[in-house]
Each structure stands twice: as structure tokens, then as C-alpha cells.
Amino acid sequence: LGIFDEVRVLPVYRHMFADKRKSTQGSFQDRIEMCRLSFKDLPNVTVSDQEEKCFHWVTKRRNLTEPLQTAKLRVGTANLLEMLIENEPNTDFTMAMGSDTFKDLVDQKWKRADDIINLLCGRIVVFARKFNEPKSNMSCQDIKNLSGLCDDKQEDDDIYILNTYIEKVNQKFRDDVKNSYISLHKKDKNPGTNNGSNERKKTAQIIAEDSPSPVHLLKIESLTSVSSSLIRSTTNENVEILNNMLQPDVLDYIIKKKLYGFSLDC
């Protein structure tokens, strides 16, 4: 965390897809509170309700006043970044995301994917986690031993593929730097000579190659796979599964509030 002034954790306010907004997701306030419990001991980490504020920011901008209008409103990450940049023009925002999410972004599976990358100026930290992921039919012992079951070759292949995605974005920004330099120096002396044009291109290429890459891969060996669907489907009958996935305060909160699978025990 030392290279950042602050880390903000932003729970989703209203999911882009209606089927994800149902009770299985949990209320926004419950998710805010669980995030606060999870990150309470980390310095310079803030749990933020900016997603909720962004929804109202977009609603106001579009002059949406009727419940039917707001019910159909889809507010995405690009809207959030536009609001943050407008409110904090002197802040350089970097987005942290998992490897699968990042690949979906590059593959244009996100709404306004290119806008998101451009608004961030490509500043993205990608977290790589262990290849194996817990399944709902696994025993508690299998889940505890999951990190030891990891297929090293498969993990290497995944990292290789992930790096091709990262290089694709980084190359785009190197090209942008190169093209910006060439455009800026079009009117330099000897503009009509091939020699002048070639020199500009060579210089632009050197500058672009020396430019820092905006997307960074962060491999954390202790970051193992956690299945959110497994957490939501767990009941009192197999609650011990969650001991290695959630902090005790968060698990206690879920049980006390009868969230997710624990609501079935009522």
C-alpha cells in the first residue's frame, strides 16, 4: 500500500444486471458494514459509499425523477470515474481488480470498457490469485488444502495469457505517447523531408518505450481463491468452510444478520 496515498474499497451499490440485484447480493448497507469489518485494521484503507453517491449523481444529471426511470437506470464504472475525476481533478486514480475481471474489461465485456481504461490513463493493478477455486461440493478439508492442489503448469499458462492482456493495454498507451509526440512536433524544422519525419518517429519510439507501463500485475502467494457463490450458499450445516475464507467479525455479522444461506435456517 505504500505507493498509494489511500486505498478505497467501493462496494457495488446497484449491480448492472437486474438478476444480481436480488436478495442473494445482500443489501448495500450490509455489504458496506462487512467491508468495514474486513478492512478496519489496515492503515490508509477507506470503505467508501461513492457508488451510491454516483447513482444519485447520474440521476440528477439526467433529471430522472420518476421511480420507473431510476429503476431502469444502469450506472457503471465509467460514470463512477467521471464523477470522481470531476470532484477530485488533482487525484490520479488507479483501479485494482482480479485477473478474470481485467480480462473481461479488455475483451469489452464491460459497458464503456475503452472509456474506463482511458479515464484511468491505463492505471490498473491486476491481482493474480491461485488457479484452483473452491467448489460447493468440496469437503472442508479439501478446501483447506486447496492451495496445495494447485496445478503449477496451469497457473503458469494462466499468467502467460494474463500478461498478453496486460501487454495489449500497455502497448496501446505506448502508441498513444508515440503518436502524441509525432503530432506535437509536426511543425518542427524540415517538416517536408523524410529525414525529419523519420527522426521524429525514432525519437517518439524511444520516448514511448521509456514510458512507464500503466498496468501492473501483482502476484500475491497468500491470495488464494475465495468463491463468493460458495460463501452465499453456505449454511449452518457446513459453516466451518467459511473459517478460512472470512474474518471472524464478518462471519459473525453474516450469521447474526441471517444473510445469504443462513437465512434458510430461520
mmCIF file of C-alpha atoms in Angstrom:
data_model
loop_
_atom_site.group_PDB
_atom_site.id
_atom_site.type_symbol
_atom_site.label_atom_id
_atom_site.label_comp_id
_atom_site.label_asym_id
_atom_site.label_seq_id
_atom_site.Cartn_x
_atom_site.Cartn_y
_atom_site.Cartn_z
ATOM 1 C CA LEU A 1 0.000 0.000 0.000
ATOM 2 C CA GLY A 2 2.993 2.269 0.393
ATOM 3 C CA ILE A 3 2.976 3.574 -3.198
ATOM 4 C CA PHE A 4 -0.580 4.900 -2.820
ATOM 5 C CA ASP A 5 -1.777 7.729 -0.598
ATOM 6 C CA GLU A 6 -5.053 5.966 0.032
ATOM 7 C CA VAL A 7 -6.857 2.760 -0.881
ATOM 8 C CA ARG A 8 -10.624 2.989 -1.304
ATOM 9 C CA VAL A 9 -12.878 -0.038 -1.165
ATOM 10 C CA LEU A 10 -16.109 0.582 -3.084
ATOM 11 C CA PRO A 11 -18.903 -1.977 -2.670
ATOM 12 C CA VAL A 12 -21.315 -2.067 -5.605
ATOM 13 C CA TYR A 13 -24.480 -0.032 -4.947
ATOM 14 C CA ARG A 14 -26.751 -1.459 -7.680
ATOM 15 C CA HIS A 15 -25.420 -4.186 -9.906
ATOM 16 C CA MET A 16 -25.520 -3.509 -13.643
ATOM 17 C CA PHE A 17 -27.586 -6.678 -14.152
ATOM 18 C CA ALA A 18 -31.034 -6.885 -12.579
ATOM 19 C CA ASP A 19 -30.728 -10.574 -11.655
ATOM 20 C CA LYS A 20 -27.703 -9.713 -9.500
ATOM 21 C CA ARG A 21 -29.696 -7.153 -7.500
ATOM 22 C CA LYS A 22 -31.828 -9.764 -5.783
ATOM 23 C CA SER A 23 -31.529 -10.738 -2.142
ATOM 24 C CA THR A 24 -28.579 -13.069 -2.853
ATOM 25 C CA GLN A 25 -26.364 -9.996 -3.213
ATOM 26 C CA GLY A 26 -27.257 -8.583 0.192
ATOM 27 C CA SER A 27 -28.224 -5.014 0.974
ATOM 28 C CA PHE A 28 -25.821 -2.196 0.237
ATOM 29 C CA GLN A 29 -25.615 -1.211 3.912
ATOM 30 C CA ASP A 30 -24.828 -4.793 4.958
ATOM 31 C CA ARG A 31 -22.078 -5.037 2.348
ATOM 32 C CA ILE A 32 -20.656 -1.664 3.420
ATOM 33 C CA GLU A 33 -20.540 -2.847 7.026
ATOM 34 C CA MET A 34 -18.908 -6.179 6.137
ATOM 35 C CA CYS A 35 -16.237 -4.331 4.164
ATOM 36 C CA ARG A 36 -15.583 -2.053 7.128
ATOM 37 C CA LEU A 37 -15.155 -5.062 9.370
ATOM 38 C CA SER A 38 -12.792 -6.661 6.851
ATOM 39 C CA PHE A 39 -10.520 -3.651 6.360
ATOM 40 C CA LYS A 40 -10.768 -1.935 9.744
ATOM 41 C CA ASP A 41 -7.202 -2.806 10.806
ATOM 42 C CA LEU A 42 -5.459 -1.676 7.608
ATOM 43 C CA PRO A 43 -3.959 1.830 7.568
ATOM 44 C CA ASN A 44 -4.974 4.262 4.821
ATOM 45 C CA VAL A 45 -7.795 1.975 3.668
ATOM 46 C CA THR A 46 -11.236 3.557 3.477
ATOM 47 C CA VAL A 47 -14.541 1.856 2.750
ATOM 48 C CA SER A 48 -16.453 4.311 0.589
ATOM 49 C CA ASP A 49 -20.096 4.779 -0.415
ATOM 50 C CA GLN A 50 -19.097 6.574 -3.640
ATOM 51 C CA GLU A 51 -21.024 4.035 -5.721
ATOM 52 C CA GLU A 52 -24.262 5.120 -4.054
ATOM 53 C CA LYS A 53 -23.358 8.785 -4.492
ATOM 54 C CA CYS A 54 -22.590 8.134 -8.157
ATOM 55 C CA PHE A 55 -26.030 6.653 -8.733
ATOM 56 C CA HIS A 56 -27.656 9.836 -7.380
ATOM 57 C CA TRP A 57 -25.134 11.979 -9.297
ATOM 58 C CA VAL A 58 -26.167 10.380 -12.590
ATOM 59 C CA THR A 59 -29.850 10.546 -11.657
ATOM 60 C CA LYS A 60 -29.581 14.279 -11.035
ATOM 61 C CA ARG A 61 -27.602 14.922 -14.227
ATOM 62 C CA ARG A 62 -30.162 13.120 -16.344
ATOM 63 C CA ASN A 63 -33.053 14.725 -14.457
ATOM 64 C CA LEU A 64 -34.600 11.362 -13.626
ATOM 65 C CA THR A 65 -37.300 11.857 -11.030
ATOM 66 C CA GLU A 66 -39.746 9.013 -11.599
ATOM 67 C CA PRO A 67 -39.222 5.656 -9.810
ATOM 68 C CA LEU A 68 -39.689 3.805 -13.101
ATOM 69 C CA GLN A 69 -36.876 5.847 -14.640
ATOM 70 C CA THR A 70 -34.409 5.211 -11.810
ATOM 71 C CA ALA A 71 -35.367 1.522 -11.670
ATOM 72 C CA LYS A 72 -34.134 1.084 -15.232
ATOM 73 C CA LEU A 73 -31.021 3.204 -14.751
ATOM 74 C CA ARG A 74 -27.714 1.407 -15.272
ATOM 75 C CA VAL A 75 -24.773 3.215 -13.709
ATOM 76 C CA GLY A 76 -21.350 1.783 -14.463
ATOM 77 C CA THR A 77 -17.693 2.186 -13.609
ATOM 78 C CA ALA A 78 -17.171 4.830 -16.307
ATOM 79 C CA ASN A 79 -19.816 7.004 -14.629
ATOM 80 C CA LEU A 80 -18.108 6.494 -11.282
ATOM 81 C CA LEU A 81 -14.720 7.538 -12.648
ATOM 82 C CA GLU A 82 -16.226 10.606 -14.331
ATOM 83 C CA MET A 83 -17.742 11.683 -11.022
ATOM 84 C CA LEU A 84 -14.541 11.057 -9.058
ATOM 85 C CA ILE A 85 -12.394 12.945 -11.571
ATOM 86 C CA GLU A 86 -14.836 15.845 -11.626
ATOM 87 C CA ASN A 87 -14.868 16.050 -7.819
ATOM 88 C CA GLU A 88 -11.125 15.426 -7.391
ATOM 89 C CA PRO A 89 -9.363 16.731 -10.510
ATOM 90 C CA ASN A 90 -5.923 16.597 -8.874
ATOM 91 C CA THR A 91 -6.151 12.940 -7.882
ATOM 92 C CA ASP A 92 -4.665 10.172 -10.042
ATOM 93 C CA PHE A 93 -6.925 7.163 -9.666
ATOM 94 C CA THR A 94 -5.730 3.582 -10.094
ATOM 95 C CA MET A 95 -8.152 0.669 -10.210
ATOM 96 C CA ALA A 96 -7.356 -2.674 -8.606
ATOM 97 C CA MET A 97 -9.078 -5.777 -9.933
ATOM 98 C CA GLY A 98 -8.753 -9.517 -10.239
ATOM 99 C CA SER A 99 -7.319 -11.168 -13.329
ATOM 100 C CA ASP A 100 -10.637 -12.518 -14.675
ATOM 101 C CA THR A 101 -12.276 -9.127 -14.258
ATOM 102 C CA PHE A 102 -9.388 -7.440 -16.046
ATOM 103 C CA LYS A 103 -9.601 -9.830 -18.979
ATOM 104 C CA ASP A 104 -13.334 -9.162 -19.241
ATOM 105 C CA LEU A 105 -12.588 -5.430 -19.322
ATOM 106 C CA VAL A 106 -10.044 -5.787 -22.129
ATOM 107 C CA ASP A 107 -12.428 -8.106 -24.002
ATOM 108 C CA GLN A 108 -15.035 -5.308 -23.999
ATOM 109 C CA LYS A 109 -17.453 -7.204 -21.750
ATOM 110 C CA TRP A 110 -17.836 -4.107 -19.588
ATOM 111 C CA LYS A 111 -20.066 -1.200 -20.509
ATOM 112 C CA ARG A 112 -17.857 1.594 -21.945
ATOM 113 C CA ALA A 113 -14.734 -0.530 -21.457
ATOM 114 C CA ASP A 114 -12.465 1.757 -23.508
ATOM 115 C CA ASP A 115 -13.712 4.817 -21.621
ATOM 116 C CA ILE A 116 -12.833 3.161 -18.322
ATOM 117 C CA ILE A 117 -9.280 2.378 -19.445
ATOM 118 C CA ASN A 118 -8.820 5.880 -20.881
ATOM 119 C CA LEU A 119 -10.269 7.640 -17.828
ATOM 120 C CA LEU A 120 -7.750 5.729 -15.716
ATOM 121 C CA CYS A 121 -4.976 6.503 -18.224
ATOM 122 C CA GLY A 122 -4.439 2.757 -18.065
ATOM 123 C CA ARG A 123 -3.549 2.803 -14.362
ATOM 124 C CA ILE A 124 -4.690 -0.647 -13.263
ATOM 125 C CA VAL A 125 -3.271 -3.100 -10.741
ATOM 126 C CA VAL A 126 -4.192 -6.699 -11.596
ATOM 127 C CA PHE A 127 -4.180 -9.266 -8.805
ATOM 128 C CA ALA A 128 -3.341 -12.840 -9.754
ATOM 129 C CA ARG A 129 -4.725 -15.491 -7.472
ATOM 130 C CA LYS A 130 -4.283 -19.228 -7.191
ATOM 131 C CA PHE A 131 -5.654 -21.246 -10.075
ATOM 132 C CA ASN A 132 -7.881 -23.585 -8.079
ATOM 133 C CA GLU A 133 -11.181 -22.287 -6.752
ATOM 134 C CA PRO A 134 -13.367 -23.831 -4.046
ATOM 135 C CA LYS A 135 -16.446 -25.699 -5.280
ATOM 136 C CA SER A 136 -19.698 -26.060 -3.386
ATOM 137 C CA ASN A 137 -19.383 -29.877 -3.283
ATOM 138 C CA MET A 138 -15.876 -29.892 -1.788
ATOM 139 C CA SER A 139 -15.287 -31.120 1.739
ATOM 140 C CA CYS A 140 -13.965 -28.728 4.358
ATOM 141 C CA GLN A 141 -10.593 -30.499 4.340
ATOM 142 C CA ASP A 142 -10.330 -30.247 0.550
ATOM 143 C CA ILE A 143 -10.913 -26.517 0.744
ATOM 144 C CA LYS A 144 -8.306 -26.118 3.477
ATOM 145 C CA ASN A 145 -5.796 -27.995 1.296
ATOM 146 C CA LEU A 146 -6.760 -26.205 -1.890
ATOM 147 C CA SER A 147 -3.552 -24.191 -2.214
ATOM 148 C CA GLY A 148 -1.597 -27.434 -2.172
ATOM 149 C CA LEU A 149 -3.661 -28.816 -5.039
ATOM 150 C CA CYS A 150 -2.737 -26.042 -7.418
ATOM 151 C CA ASP A 151 -1.586 -27.121 -10.857
ATOM 152 C CA ASP A 152 1.673 -25.213 -11.408
ATOM 153 C CA LYS A 153 1.644 -25.671 -15.190
ATOM 154 C CA GLN A 154 -1.944 -24.454 -15.450
ATOM 155 C CA GLU A 155 -1.095 -21.474 -13.258
ATOM 156 C CA ASP A 156 1.916 -20.626 -15.446
ATOM 157 C CA ASP A 157 -0.291 -20.824 -18.540
ATOM 158 C CA ASP A 158 -2.846 -18.528 -16.932
ATOM 159 C CA ILE A 159 -0.170 -15.970 -16.039
ATOM 160 C CA TYR A 160 1.181 -16.093 -19.597
ATOM 161 C CA ILE A 161 -2.279 -15.412 -21.021
ATOM 162 C CA LEU A 162 -2.877 -12.668 -18.467
ATOM 163 C CA ASN A 163 0.403 -10.993 -19.423
ATOM 164 C CA THR A 164 -0.723 -10.865 -23.078
ATOM 165 C CA TYR A 165 -3.795 -8.923 -21.968
ATOM 166 C CA ILE A 166 -1.674 -6.572 -19.873
ATOM 167 C CA GLU A 167 0.764 -6.005 -22.736
ATOM 168 C CA LYS A 168 -2.144 -5.186 -25.057
ATOM 169 C CA VAL A 169 -3.200 -2.276 -22.844
ATOM 170 C CA ASN A 170 0.350 -1.143 -22.140
ATOM 171 C CA GLN A 171 1.160 -1.151 -25.853
ATOM 172 C CA LYS A 172 -1.884 0.999 -26.554
ATOM 173 C CA PHE A 173 -0.592 3.671 -24.191
ATOM 174 C CA ARG A 174 2.930 3.460 -25.600
ATOM 175 C CA ASP A 175 1.415 4.027 -29.045
ATOM 176 C CA ASP A 176 -0.551 6.976 -27.682
ATOM 177 C CA VAL A 177 2.648 8.526 -26.308
ATOM 178 C CA LYS A 178 4.433 7.984 -29.615
ATOM 179 C CA ASN A 179 1.597 9.425 -31.695
ATOM 180 C CA SER A 180 1.220 12.401 -29.370
ATOM 181 C CA TYR A 181 4.919 13.233 -29.741
ATOM 182 C CA ILE A 182 4.780 12.956 -33.530
ATOM 183 C CA SER A 183 1.659 15.128 -33.667
ATOM 184 C CA LEU A 184 3.139 17.726 -31.320
ATOM 185 C CA HIS A 185 6.331 18.064 -33.387
ATOM 186 C CA LYS A 186 4.800 18.019 -36.843
ATOM 187 C CA LYS A 187 5.790 21.633 -37.435
ATOM 188 C CA ASP A 188 9.398 21.256 -36.376
ATOM 189 C CA LYS A 189 12.089 22.316 -38.814
ATOM 190 C CA ASN A 190 12.475 20.376 -42.050
ATOM 191 C CA PRO A 191 8.880 19.100 -41.918
ATOM 192 C CA GLY A 192 8.897 18.254 -45.622
ATOM 193 C CA THR A 193 11.894 15.953 -45.557
ATOM 194 C CA ASN A 194 11.776 12.244 -44.998
ATOM 195 C CA ASN A 195 14.789 12.607 -42.739
ATOM 196 C CA GLY A 196 12.926 14.955 -40.386
ATOM 197 C CA SER A 197 9.900 12.679 -40.321
ATOM 198 C CA ASN A 198 11.996 9.589 -39.643
ATOM 199 C CA GLU A 199 13.880 11.318 -36.832
ATOM 200 C CA ARG A 200 10.605 12.297 -35.173
ATOM 201 C CA LYS A 201 9.384 8.706 -35.388
ATOM 202 C CA LYS A 202 12.621 7.340 -33.935
ATOM 203 C CA THR A 203 12.545 9.820 -31.065
ATOM 204 C CA ALA A 204 8.858 9.111 -30.457
ATOM 205 C CA GLN A 205 9.555 5.367 -30.334
ATOM 206 C CA ILE A 206 12.358 5.845 -27.784
ATOM 207 C CA ILE A 207 10.152 8.043 -25.593
ATOM 208 C CA ALA A 208 7.282 5.554 -25.823
ATOM 209 C CA GLU A 209 9.500 2.600 -24.889
ATOM 210 C CA ASP A 210 10.885 4.516 -21.915
ATOM 211 C CA SER A 211 7.401 5.456 -20.699
ATOM 212 C CA PRO A 212 6.250 3.575 -17.582
ATOM 213 C CA SER A 213 3.713 0.835 -18.210
ATOM 214 C CA PRO A 214 0.377 1.810 -16.624
ATOM 215 C CA VAL A 215 -0.900 -1.744 -15.984
ATOM 216 C CA HIS A 216 0.897 -3.825 -13.369
ATOM 217 C CA LEU A 217 0.498 -7.459 -12.388
ATOM 218 C CA LEU A 218 0.692 -8.199 -8.690
ATOM 219 C CA LYS A 219 1.155 -11.827 -7.670
ATOM 220 C CA ILE A 220 0.460 -12.478 -4.003
ATOM 221 C CA GLU A 221 1.171 -16.040 -2.928
ATOM 222 C CA SER A 222 -1.072 -15.737 0.125
ATOM 223 C CA LEU A 223 -4.003 -14.604 -2.024
ATOM 224 C CA THR A 224 -5.935 -17.831 -2.520
ATOM 225 C CA SER A 225 -9.213 -18.335 -4.315
ATOM 226 C CA VAL A 226 -12.419 -17.471 -2.496
ATOM 227 C CA SER A 227 -15.730 -18.324 -4.090
ATOM 228 C CA SER A 228 -18.390 -15.690 -3.385
ATOM 229 C CA SER A 229 -21.127 -18.046 -4.571
ATOM 230 C CA LEU A 230 -19.904 -20.698 -2.138
ATOM 231 C CA ILE A 231 -19.952 -18.175 0.708
ATOM 232 C CA ARG A 232 -23.508 -17.126 -0.125
ATOM 233 C CA SER A 233 -24.732 -20.725 -0.346
ATOM 234 C CA THR A 234 -23.145 -21.922 2.911
ATOM 235 C CA THR A 235 -25.489 -22.737 5.813
ATOM 236 C CA ASN A 236 -25.053 -23.624 9.468
ATOM 237 C CA GLU A 237 -24.593 -27.247 8.473
ATOM 238 C CA ASN A 238 -21.207 -26.542 6.853
ATOM 239 C CA VAL A 239 -20.302 -23.166 8.344
ATOM 240 C CA GLU A 240 -16.749 -24.341 9.122
ATOM 241 C CA ILE A 241 -15.984 -23.991 5.415
ATOM 242 C CA LEU A 242 -16.045 -20.220 5.893
ATOM 243 C CA ASN A 243 -13.476 -20.125 8.687
ATOM 244 C CA ASN A 244 -10.623 -19.966 6.140
ATOM 245 C CA MET A 245 -12.436 -17.552 3.825
ATOM 246 C CA LEU A 246 -13.809 -14.814 6.057
ATOM 247 C CA GLN A 247 -12.593 -12.828 9.006
ATOM 248 C CA PRO A 248 -14.343 -13.863 12.233
ATOM 249 C CA ASP A 249 -16.109 -10.490 12.589
ATOM 250 C CA VAL A 250 -17.518 -10.761 9.073
ATOM 251 C CA LEU A 251 -18.699 -14.339 9.565
ATOM 252 C CA ASP A 252 -20.324 -13.381 12.878
ATOM 253 C CA TYR A 253 -22.074 -10.493 11.147
ATOM 254 C CA ILE A 254 -23.455 -12.760 8.389
ATOM 255 C CA ILE A 255 -24.758 -15.276 10.917
ATOM 256 C CA LYS A 256 -26.222 -12.622 13.222
ATOM 257 C CA LYS A 257 -27.979 -10.809 10.376
ATOM 258 C CA LYS A 258 -29.100 -14.121 8.795
ATOM 259 C CA LEU A 259 -27.651 -13.206 5.431
ATOM 260 C CA TYR A 260 -27.304 -15.420 2.359
ATOM 261 C CA GLY A 261 -27.526 -19.148 3.121
ATOM 262 C CA PHE A 262 -28.068 -18.513 6.820
ATOM 263 C CA SER A 263 -31.477 -17.031 6.073
ATOM 264 C CA LEU A 264 -32.567 -20.570 5.153
ATOM 265 C CA ASP A 265 -32.045 -21.637 8.747
ATOM 266 C CA CYS A 266 -34.804 -19.373 10.029
#
